[in-house]
Amino acid sequence: MNYYELKYLLEYFKTKFQKFWIQRAVTPFKNQLELFIENDEKSFRLILNVTPGNTALFIDSFRPPKKSNTQHFFAEIYGVPIKDIVLEVNERLISFIFEDGSRLWFKLYGSKANALLSRGGIIRETFKDRDAVGDQEPSAKQIVLFDESELDQLKYDQALQKVLPLLPKAWIITLSAFYSFEMMSTKELIGFAKKIDNELRNSASFRILEDGNITAIPESILPIKTTSFFESVNEYIQYRFKNFAHQQRLYQLKGDFQKSLNRQIKRVESVLKNLYQADKGLQKADIYEKYAHILMANAHLTVTREKVIVLDDLYSFGEKISIPLDEKISLVENAQRYYSKSANSLKSYEQALERIPILEEKGQLFQSLLEELQSIDTMATLKNWQKEHRNELLSLIQNSSKDEKTVNEFYTVEHKGYVLWIGKNARSNDKIVQKSHKEDIWLHARGVSGSHIIIRMNNSKEMPDKRIIEEVAQFAAYQSKAKGAGLAPVIYTKRKYIRKPKGSAHGAVIVQKEQVVIIEPKNPFQ
């Protein structure tokens, strides 16, 4: 609340509280004081709320006070007639003066808001302990208006607030959309401040604007169309107080949607970044096919447990080529393995080409939704936006909820176009086994405790490229007791070859058809 509002509120109170007294003052809720004010004919309920950001003082509709779970305040002035109501000059201090000399102060200072009872200039009781019993009662500060000194050292909004400190910062921000304060000379700024001050003191207009906000600034100064006027300053303050929660809900909903949209945008960007490099897979497909052809051309050779074979390069006359081998199998079987890797690499490339335009369109949709959301400033507009984009948002919310749940159960990491699930602990490892698909790839450091890791395969029956397996195996080694070793064995297999025995300990599984890689541990989160 600000001084201008309180000036009109004082006048309103004086029309209501002639020859009245306080019958009871209780606090039914945290930060809220209710004062029941009455005479022989009428009763009023005066509300003081001291919640930072939503400080308010207004008369609300009457209802009897709660008889339980309430704390009473200021009992010594119960039944004492109110003699006068005073607003300190240029201050946010209203006080009720009683016939016995007591004074009930209402400090409307944002985070320092409070109610205080004083007598003889000394505080006798407080609503909140933001002030101390025994201290001097509040007094008006000397506020200087239209101070011209050192304005050239301040930004335009700071300069206007220095010239007219009674003007709330939020109102200055609103006015700055219509006035170029930075272009005003000191004389023009002072003149503008005096005009606003005069209008607000003498002809404030308590109104609802077409954008849904409310203000006391007349339309002659703030040229935003008015949709309706409040009957009184009390109704204006009451409306703002009761709609605070409404606005907070708007900000919360917008924040939730923004968070989900930003998460999905980052995810799409991450996957696209890897897919844009899919041509490397095509190059590898050519290399693997070349290896396979050369090995088949030399299938008659006998090799014994060799990890690399050097042969004539059929594609570069007179040159040699080194081809890595799986020493456990024949040259023909190695050739078949390279044909398979070539086919998989080519398939990955073709799948990438199919996914790129789909993901680009999805990313553009999310970005468009985010831009629309950021411009929404009323709950009605947000509801219309939700209705218009119901299907997209339903999918978004479901994915986000799934993401949040997954984050709580295990880590999710993007790696070169693949989604990885990494267990946090034994129970988390169980969740991974339970939730994964039979065609996903399962990895774990061999012979030591550690995290299970799943490579999500989207129902594909193919295996990832060996390079992907080795890189994810590095993560599995790091997320285990073997992380300090120079090299560590990691086993991997399809999820369908993992079995969880009934009654076994958390994280325990039986593995069939396992394969092993010896790998250097690497942190998956770097």
Coordinates of C-alpha atoms in Angstrom, one line a residue:
M1 CA 0.0 0.0 0.0
N2 CA 1.1 3.6 -0.6
Y3 CA 0.4 7.0 0.8
Y4 CA -2.1 8.0 -1.8
E5 CA -4.3 5.0 -1.3
L6 CA -4.1 5.5 2.5
K7 CA -5.2 9.2 2.1
Y8 CA -8.4 8.1 0.5
L9 CA -8.8 5.1 2.9
L10 CA -8.6 7.5 5.9
E11 CA -11.5 9.6 4.5
Y12 CA -13.4 6.3 3.9
F13 CA -12.8 5.1 7.5
K14 CA -14.0 8.4 8.9
T15 CA -17.3 8.0 7.2
K16 CA -17.7 4.6 8.8
F17 CA -16.2 4.6 12.3
Q18 CA -17.9 7.6 14.1
K19 CA -18.7 6.7 17.7
F20 CA -17.5 3.2 17.4
W21 CA -15.3 1.0 19.5
I22 CA -13.3 -2.3 19.1
Q23 CA -15.2 -5.2 20.5
R24 CA -12.4 -7.8 19.7
A25 CA -9.1 -8.2 17.9
V26 CA -8.1 -11.7 16.9
T27 CA -5.7 -13.4 14.5
P28 CA -7.4 -16.4 12.8
F29 CA -4.6 -16.9 10.3
K30 CA -0.9 -16.2 10.1
N31 CA -0.1 -12.6 9.3
Q32 CA -3.8 -11.5 9.5
L33 CA -5.4 -9.5 12.2
E34 CA -9.2 -9.1 12.3
L35 CA -10.7 -6.2 14.4
F36 CA -14.4 -6.3 15.1
I37 CA -15.5 -2.7 15.4
E38 CA -19.1 -1.9 16.5
N39 CA -21.6 0.5 18.0
D40 CA -25.1 0.0 19.2
E41 CA -26.4 -0.2 15.6
K42 CA -23.6 -1.6 13.3
S43 CA -20.7 -4.0 13.2
F44 CA -17.6 -4.0 10.9
R45 CA -14.7 -6.3 10.4
L46 CA -11.5 -4.5 9.7
I47 CA -8.7 -6.7 8.2
L48 CA -5.0 -6.1 8.5
N49 CA -2.8 -8.4 6.5
V50 CA 1.0 -8.0 6.9
T51 CA 2.1 -10.6 4.4
P52 CA 5.1 -9.1 2.5
G53 CA 4.0 -8.3 -1.0
N54 CA 0.3 -8.3 -0.1
T55 CA 0.1 -5.8 2.8
A56 CA -3.5 -4.6 3.1
L57 CA -5.9 -2.7 5.4
F58 CA -9.6 -2.7 4.5
I59 CA -13.2 -3.3 5.7
D60 CA -14.4 -6.8 4.7
S61 CA -17.9 -8.3 4.8
F62 CA -18.9 -9.0 8.4
R63 CA -18.9 -12.5 9.9
P64 CA -18.6 -13.4 13.6
P65 CA -15.1 -14.1 14.9
K66 CA -13.9 -17.6 15.3
K67 CA -14.2 -18.8 18.8
S68 CA -11.4 -21.3 18.8
N69 CA -7.7 -21.4 17.7
T70 CA -7.5 -17.6 17.8
Q71 CA -5.2 -15.3 19.8
H72 CA -6.5 -12.0 21.2
F73 CA -4.7 -8.7 20.9
F74 CA -5.1 -5.2 22.4
A75 CA -7.7 -6.2 25.0
E76 CA -7.2 -3.1 27.1
I77 CA -8.9 -0.9 24.4
Y78 CA -11.9 -3.2 24.0
G79 CA -15.0 -1.0 24.4
V80 CA -13.1 2.3 24.4
P81 CA -14.7 4.7 21.9
I82 CA -12.7 5.8 18.9
K83 CA -12.1 9.5 19.1
D84 CA -10.3 10.2 15.8
I85 CA -8.4 8.5 12.9
V86 CA -5.2 10.1 11.6
L87 CA -2.8 9.6 8.7
E88 CA 0.7 10.9 9.2
V89 CA 1.8 13.4 6.5
N90 CA 3.3 11.7 3.5
E91 CA 3.6 8.4 5.5
R92 CA 2.1 5.0 5.5
L93 CA 1.0 5.3 9.1
I94 CA -2.7 5.3 10.1
S95 CA -3.6 5.5 13.7
F96 CA -6.9 5.2 15.6
I97 CA -7.0 7.5 18.6
F98 CA -9.1 6.4 21.6
E99 CA -10.8 8.5 24.3
D100 CA -8.6 7.1 27.0
G101 CA -5.5 8.4 25.2
S102 CA -4.4 5.1 23.7
R103 CA -3.4 4.9 20.1
L104 CA -3.6 1.9 17.7
W105 CA -1.1 2.2 14.9
F106 CA -1.2 0.5 11.5
K107 CA 2.2 0.5 9.8
L108 CA 1.8 -0.4 6.1
Y109 CA 5.5 -0.7 5.4
G110 CA 5.6 -3.9 3.3
S111 CA 7.9 -6.4 5.0
K112 CA 7.8 -4.2 8.2
A113 CA 4.0 -4.0 8.4
N114 CA 2.5 -4.3 11.9
A115 CA -0.2 -3.2 14.3
L116 CA 1.0 -1.4 17.5
L117 CA -0.8 -0.2 20.6
S118 CA 0.7 2.8 22.4
R119 CA 0.0 5.1 25.3
G120 CA 2.0 8.1 26.4
G121 CA 4.2 7.7 23.4
I122 CA 5.4 4.1 24.4
I123 CA 4.5 0.9 22.7
R124 CA 2.5 -1.4 25.0
E125 CA 1.6 -4.3 22.7
T126 CA 2.4 -5.4 19.2
F127 CA 0.8 -7.8 16.7
K128 CA 4.1 -8.9 15.3
D129 CA 7.5 -8.8 17.0
R130 CA 8.9 -6.6 14.2
D131 CA 8.6 -3.9 16.9
A132 CA 9.4 -4.1 20.6
V133 CA 7.2 -3.3 23.6
G134 CA 8.7 -0.4 25.5
D135 CA 10.0 1.4 22.4
Q136 CA 8.9 4.8 21.3
E137 CA 5.7 4.8 19.3
P138 CA 6.1 5.4 15.5
S139 CA 6.6 8.9 14.2
A140 CA 6.5 10.4 10.7
K141 CA 9.7 10.6 8.9
Q142 CA 10.7 13.8 7.1
I143 CA 10.1 13.0 3.4
V144 CA 11.4 15.6 0.9
L145 CA 9.4 15.9 -2.2
F146 CA 10.6 17.4 -5.6
D147 CA 14.3 17.3 -4.6
E148 CA 16.3 18.4 -7.6
S149 CA 19.8 17.7 -6.3
E150 CA 22.1 15.1 -8.0
L151 CA 19.4 13.9 -10.4
D152 CA 21.8 13.7 -13.3
Q153 CA 23.7 10.9 -11.5
L154 CA 20.6 8.6 -11.4
K155 CA 18.8 6.5 -14.0
Y156 CA 15.4 7.9 -15.1
D157 CA 13.3 5.6 -12.9
Q158 CA 15.5 6.3 -9.9
A159 CA 15.4 10.0 -10.6
L160 CA 11.6 10.0 -10.6
Q161 CA 11.4 8.0 -7.4
K162 CA 13.8 10.5 -5.7
V163 CA 11.7 13.4 -6.9
L164 CA 8.5 11.7 -5.8
P165 CA 9.3 9.0 -3.2
L166 CA 5.6 8.5 -2.5
L167 CA 5.1 7.0 -5.9
P168 CA 5.4 3.1 -5.9
K169 CA 8.1 1.6 -8.1
A170 CA 5.5 -0.6 -9.9
W171 CA 3.6 2.5 -10.9
I172 CA 6.8 4.1 -12.2
I173 CA 7.5 1.1 -14.4
T174 CA 3.9 1.2 -15.8
L175 CA 4.2 5.0 -16.5
S176 CA 7.6 4.4 -18.3
A177 CA 5.8 2.6 -21.1
F178 CA 4.1 5.9 -22.0
Y179 CA 6.6 8.6 -21.0
S180 CA 10.3 9.0 -22.0
F181 CA 11.6 10.1 -18.6
E182 CA 15.2 9.7 -19.9
M183 CA 14.6 12.5 -22.4
M184 CA 13.1 14.9 -19.8
S185 CA 15.1 17.7 -18.4
T186 CA 15.2 18.2 -14.6
K187 CA 12.6 20.9 -14.9
E188 CA 10.3 18.7 -17.0
L189 CA 10.7 15.8 -14.6
I190 CA 9.9 17.9 -11.6
G191 CA 6.9 19.4 -13.4
F192 CA 5.7 15.9 -14.3
A193 CA 6.1 14.6 -10.7
K194 CA 4.1 17.6 -9.3
K195 CA 1.3 16.9 -11.8
I196 CA 1.1 13.2 -10.8
D197 CA 1.2 14.1 -7.1
N198 CA -1.6 16.7 -7.5
E199 CA -3.8 14.3 -9.5
L200 CA -3.3 11.4 -7.0
R201 CA -4.0 13.6 -4.0
N202 CA -7.1 15.2 -5.4
S203 CA -8.6 13.0 -8.1
A204 CA -7.3 9.5 -7.9
S205 CA -9.2 7.1 -10.1
F206 CA -9.5 3.5 -8.7
R207 CA -10.1 1.4 -11.8
I208 CA -9.6 -1.9 -13.5
L209 CA -7.6 -1.6 -16.7
E210 CA -8.3 -3.5 -20.0
D211 CA -5.1 -5.6 -19.3
G212 CA -6.6 -6.9 -16.1
N213 CA -4.4 -4.8 -13.7
I214 CA -5.7 -2.2 -11.3
T215 CA -4.5 1.3 -10.6
A216 CA -5.3 4.6 -8.9
I217 CA -3.7 6.7 -11.6
P218 CA -6.3 8.7 -13.6
E219 CA -6.6 7.9 -17.3
S220 CA -5.5 11.4 -18.1
I221 CA -2.0 10.5 -16.9
L222 CA -2.0 6.7 -17.6
P223 CA -3.8 6.3 -20.9
I224 CA -4.8 2.7 -20.6
K225 CA -8.5 2.0 -21.2
T226 CA -10.7 1.5 -18.1
T227 CA -13.1 -1.5 -18.1
S228 CA -14.7 -0.6 -14.8
F229 CA -14.3 1.6 -11.7
F230 CA -14.4 0.6 -8.0
E231 CA -17.1 2.2 -5.9
S232 CA -14.5 3.0 -3.2
V233 CA -10.9 2.8 -2.3
N234 CA -11.8 0.1 0.2
E235 CA -13.3 -2.1 -2.6
Y236 CA -10.1 -1.4 -4.6
I237 CA -7.8 -2.5 -1.8
Q238 CA -10.0 -5.5 -1.0
Y239 CA -10.0 -6.6 -4.7
R240 CA -6.2 -6.3 -4.9
F241 CA -5.7 -8.3 -1.7
K242 CA -8.1 -11.1 -2.7
N243 CA -6.7 -11.3 -6.2
F244 CA -3.1 -11.6 -5.0
A245 CA -3.4 -15.4 -4.7
H246 CA -5.0 -15.4 -8.1
Q247 CA -2.0 -13.6 -9.6
Q248 CA 0.4 -15.8 -7.7
R249 CA -1.4 -18.8 -9.2
L250 CA -1.0 -17.3 -12.7
Y251 CA 2.8 -16.8 -12.1
Q252 CA 3.1 -20.4 -10.8
L253 CA 1.2 -21.9 -13.7
K254 CA 3.2 -19.9 -16.2
G255 CA 6.4 -20.9 -14.5
D256 CA 5.5 -24.6 -14.6
F257 CA 4.7 -24.4 -18.3
Q258 CA 7.9 -22.4 -19.0
K259 CA 10.0 -24.9 -17.1
S260 CA 8.5 -27.8 -19.1
L261 CA 8.8 -26.1 -22.4
N262 CA 12.4 -25.1 -21.8
R263 CA 13.2 -28.6 -20.8
Q264 CA 11.7 -30.0 -23.9
I265 CA 13.4 -27.4 -26.1
K266 CA 16.8 -28.3 -24.6
R267 CA 16.1 -32.0 -25.1
V268 CA 15.2 -31.5 -28.8
E269 CA 18.3 -29.3 -29.3
S270 CA 20.5 -31.9 -27.7
V271 CA 19.2 -34.8 -29.8
L272 CA 19.3 -32.7 -33.0
K273 CA 22.9 -31.7 -32.3
N274 CA 23.8 -35.4 -32.5
L275 CA 21.6 -36.2 -35.4
Y276 CA 23.1 -33.4 -37.5
Q277 CA 26.4 -35.4 -37.2
A278 CA 24.7 -38.5 -38.7
D279 CA 26.7 -38.3 -41.9
K280 CA 29.6 -39.7 -39.8
G281 CA 27.6 -42.9 -39.5
L282 CA 27.3 -43.0 -43.3
Q283 CA 31.1 -42.6 -43.6
K284 CA 31.5 -45.5 -41.1
A285 CA 29.1 -47.6 -43.0
D286 CA 31.4 -47.2 -46.1
I287 CA 34.5 -48.1 -44.0
Y288 CA 32.9 -51.2 -42.5
E289 CA 31.6 -52.4 -45.8
K290 CA 35.2 -51.9 -47.3
Y291 CA 36.6 -53.9 -44.4
A292 CA 34.1 -56.7 -45.0
H293 CA 34.8 -56.9 -48.8
I294 CA 38.6 -57.1 -48.2
L295 CA 38.2 -59.7 -45.5
M296 CA 35.9 -61.8 -47.8
A297 CA 38.5 -61.5 -50.6
N298 CA 41.1 -63.0 -48.2
A299 CA 38.8 -65.5 -46.5
H300 CA 41.1 -68.3 -47.5
L301 CA 43.9 -67.0 -45.2
T302 CA 44.4 -68.7 -41.8
V303 CA 44.8 -66.3 -38.8
T304 CA 45.4 -67.3 -35.2
R305 CA 44.0 -65.0 -32.5
E306 CA 45.1 -61.8 -34.2
K307 CA 43.6 -58.5 -33.1
V308 CA 44.7 -56.7 -36.3
I309 CA 45.4 -58.0 -39.8
V310 CA 47.3 -56.1 -42.5
L311 CA 46.1 -56.8 -46.1
D312 CA 46.3 -55.3 -49.6
D313 CA 43.8 -52.4 -49.9
L314 CA 41.7 -53.5 -52.9
Y315 CA 40.5 -49.9 -53.3
S316 CA 44.0 -48.2 -53.3
F317 CA 46.4 -50.0 -55.6
G318 CA 49.7 -50.8 -54.0
E319 CA 48.7 -49.7 -50.4
K320 CA 48.1 -51.8 -47.3
I321 CA 45.2 -51.5 -44.8
S322 CA 45.0 -52.5 -41.2
I323 CA 41.7 -54.1 -40.1
P324 CA 40.8 -54.7 -36.4
L325 CA 39.6 -58.2 -35.8
D326 CA 37.7 -60.1 -33.1
E327 CA 40.4 -62.7 -32.5
K328 CA 37.9 -65.3 -31.3
I329 CA 36.2 -65.7 -34.7
S330 CA 37.2 -66.4 -38.3
L331 CA 37.9 -63.9 -41.1
V332 CA 34.5 -64.8 -42.7
E333 CA 32.7 -64.2 -39.3
N334 CA 34.6 -60.9 -38.9
A335 CA 33.5 -59.9 -42.4
Q336 CA 29.9 -60.7 -41.5
R337 CA 30.3 -58.7 -38.3
Y338 CA 31.5 -55.7 -40.4
Y339 CA 28.6 -56.1 -42.9
S340 CA 26.3 -56.0 -39.9
K341 CA 27.9 -52.9 -38.5
S342 CA 27.8 -51.3 -41.9
A343 CA 24.1 -52.1 -42.2
N344 CA 23.4 -50.7 -38.7
S345 CA 25.4 -47.5 -39.3
L346 CA 23.4 -47.0 -42.6
K347 CA 20.2 -47.7 -40.8
S348 CA 21.1 -45.2 -38.0
Y349 CA 21.9 -42.6 -40.7
E350 CA 18.5 -43.2 -42.5
Q351 CA 16.7 -43.0 -39.2
A352 CA 18.4 -39.8 -38.4
L353 CA 17.3 -38.3 -41.7
E354 CA 13.7 -39.2 -40.8
R355 CA 13.9 -37.9 -37.3
I356 CA 15.5 -34.5 -38.0
P357 CA 12.5 -32.8 -39.7
I358 CA 10.1 -34.2 -37.1
L359 CA 12.3 -32.9 -34.2
E360 CA 12.9 -29.5 -35.9
E361 CA 9.1 -29.1 -36.3
K362 CA 8.6 -30.1 -32.6
G363 CA 11.3 -27.6 -31.5
Q364 CA 9.7 -24.8 -33.5
L365 CA 6.3 -25.6 -31.9
F366 CA 7.8 -25.6 -28.3
Q367 CA 9.5 -22.3 -29.1
S368 CA 6.3 -20.8 -30.4
L369 CA 4.4 -21.9 -27.4
L370 CA 7.0 -20.4 -25.1
E371 CA 6.9 -17.0 -26.8
E372 CA 3.1 -17.0 -26.6
L373 CA 3.2 -18.0 -22.9
Q374 CA 5.6 -15.2 -22.0
S375 CA 3.2 -12.5 -23.3
I376 CA 0.3 -13.8 -21.2
D377 CA -0.6 -11.6 -18.2
T378 CA -4.1 -12.6 -17.1
M379 CA -5.5 -16.0 -15.9
A380 CA -8.3 -15.7 -18.5
T381 CA -5.8 -15.4 -21.3
L382 CA -3.8 -18.3 -19.9
K383 CA -6.9 -20.5 -19.8
N384 CA -7.8 -19.7 -23.4
W385 CA -4.2 -20.5 -24.4
Q386 CA -4.4 -23.8 -22.6
K387 CA -7.7 -24.6 -24.3
E388 CA -6.3 -23.7 -27.7
H389 CA -3.2 -25.8 -27.3
R390 CA -4.8 -28.6 -25.3
N391 CA -3.3 -31.5 -27.2
E392 CA 0.2 -30.2 -27.3
L393 CA 0.2 -29.2 -23.6
L394 CA -1.3 -32.5 -22.5
S395 CA 1.6 -34.4 -24.2
L396 CA 4.0 -31.9 -22.7
I397 CA 2.6 -32.2 -19.2
Q398 CA 2.7 -36.0 -19.4
N399 CA 6.2 -36.0 -20.6
S400 CA 7.3 -33.5 -18.0
S401 CA 5.6 -35.5 -15.2
K402 CA 7.3 -38.6 -16.5
D403 CA 10.6 -36.7 -16.6
E404 CA 10.2 -35.5 -13.0
K405 CA 9.3 -38.9 -11.8
T406 CA 12.3 -40.4 -13.6
V407 CA 14.6 -37.8 -12.1
N408 CA 13.5 -38.8 -8.7
E409 CA 14.0 -42.5 -9.4
F410 CA 17.2 -42.5 -11.5
Y411 CA 19.3 -40.2 -13.6
T412 CA 18.5 -39.6 -17.2
V413 CA 21.3 -38.6 -19.6
E414 CA 21.4 -37.8 -23.3
H415 CA 24.5 -39.3 -25.1
K416 CA 24.9 -39.0 -28.9
G417 CA 21.3 -39.4 -29.7
Y418 CA 20.6 -42.1 -27.1
V419 CA 18.8 -41.8 -23.8
L420 CA 20.6 -43.4 -20.9
W421 CA 19.1 -44.4 -17.5
I422 CA 21.6 -44.6 -14.7
G423 CA 20.8 -46.0 -11.3
K424 CA 21.3 -44.0 -8.1
N425 CA 21.3 -46.9 -5.7
A426 CA 20.2 -50.6 -5.3
R427 CA 16.5 -49.7 -5.3
S428 CA 17.0 -47.4 -8.2
N429 CA 18.8 -50.2 -10.1
D430 CA 15.6 -52.3 -9.6
K431 CA 13.5 -49.5 -11.1
I432 CA 15.7 -49.4 -14.2
V433 CA 15.4 -53.2 -14.8
Q434 CA 11.6 -53.0 -14.1
K435 CA 10.9 -50.0 -16.4
S436 CA 13.3 -50.8 -19.3
H437 CA 12.2 -52.6 -22.5
K438 CA 13.5 -56.0 -23.4
E439 CA 15.4 -54.7 -26.4
D440 CA 17.2 -52.0 -24.4
I441 CA 20.9 -52.5 -23.6
W442 CA 21.9 -53.2 -20.0
L443 CA 25.5 -52.5 -18.7
H444 CA 27.2 -53.0 -15.3
A445 CA 30.8 -53.1 -14.0
R446 CA 31.8 -56.7 -13.6
G447 CA 32.5 -58.2 -10.2
V448 CA 31.8 -55.0 -8.1
S449 CA 28.8 -53.1 -6.9
G450 CA 27.7 -50.2 -8.9
S451 CA 25.0 -48.6 -11.0
H452 CA 23.0 -50.4 -13.7
I453 CA 22.9 -48.4 -16.9
I454 CA 20.3 -48.8 -19.6
I455 CA 20.7 -47.6 -23.2
R456 CA 17.1 -47.0 -24.5
M457 CA 16.7 -48.5 -27.9
N458 CA 13.1 -47.5 -28.7
N459 CA 12.1 -51.1 -29.3
S460 CA 14.8 -51.6 -31.9
K461 CA 16.2 -55.1 -32.0
E462 CA 19.6 -53.8 -33.3
M463 CA 22.6 -53.2 -31.1
P464 CA 24.2 -49.7 -30.9
D465 CA 27.5 -49.1 -32.6
K466 CA 30.4 -50.7 -30.6
R467 CA 31.8 -47.2 -30.0
I468 CA 28.5 -46.3 -28.2
I469 CA 28.7 -49.5 -26.1
E470 CA 32.3 -48.7 -25.1
E471 CA 31.6 -45.1 -24.2
V472 CA 28.5 -46.0 -22.0
A473 CA 30.6 -48.8 -20.5
Q474 CA 33.0 -46.2 -19.4
F475 CA 30.1 -44.5 -17.5
A476 CA 29.2 -47.9 -15.9
A477 CA 32.8 -48.4 -14.7
Y478 CA 32.8 -44.9 -13.2
Q479 CA 29.5 -45.4 -11.4
S480 CA 30.9 -48.4 -9.6
K481 CA 33.5 -49.5 -7.0
A482 CA 36.0 -49.8 -9.9
K483 CA 36.0 -46.1 -10.7
G484 CA 39.5 -45.7 -9.4
A485 CA 41.0 -48.4 -11.5
G486 CA 42.9 -47.6 -14.7
L487 CA 40.9 -50.2 -16.6
A488 CA 37.8 -52.1 -15.6
P489 CA 35.7 -54.9 -17.1
V490 CA 32.1 -54.0 -17.9
I491 CA 29.4 -56.5 -19.0
Y492 CA 26.6 -55.7 -21.3
T493 CA 23.7 -57.5 -22.9
K494 CA 20.1 -57.0 -24.1
R495 CA 17.7 -56.3 -21.2
K496 CA 15.7 -59.5 -22.2
Y497 CA 18.7 -61.5 -20.9
I498 CA 18.5 -60.0 -17.4
R499 CA 16.4 -61.8 -14.8
K500 CA 15.5 -60.6 -11.3
P501 CA 15.2 -63.7 -9.0
K502 CA 12.1 -63.6 -6.7
G503 CA 13.1 -62.5 -3.2
S504 CA 16.6 -61.4 -4.2
A505 CA 18.3 -58.3 -2.7
H506 CA 17.7 -54.9 -4.3
G507 CA 19.9 -54.5 -7.3
A508 CA 20.7 -58.2 -7.7
V509 CA 20.1 -59.8 -11.1
I510 CA 21.1 -62.9 -13.1
V511 CA 22.8 -62.2 -16.4
Q512 CA 22.7 -64.4 -19.5
K513 CA 24.6 -64.1 -22.8
E514 CA 26.8 -61.4 -21.5
Q515 CA 29.6 -59.7 -23.4
V516 CA 32.6 -57.9 -21.8
V517 CA 34.6 -54.8 -22.7
I518 CA 37.7 -53.6 -20.8
I519 CA 37.4 -49.9 -20.5
E520 CA 38.7 -46.8 -18.7
P521 CA 36.2 -45.3 -16.3
K522 CA 34.7 -41.9 -17.3
N523 CA 32.2 -39.6 -15.5
P524 CA 28.9 -39.5 -17.3
F525 CA 28.0 -36.1 -15.9
Q526 CA 30.9 -34.2 -17.3

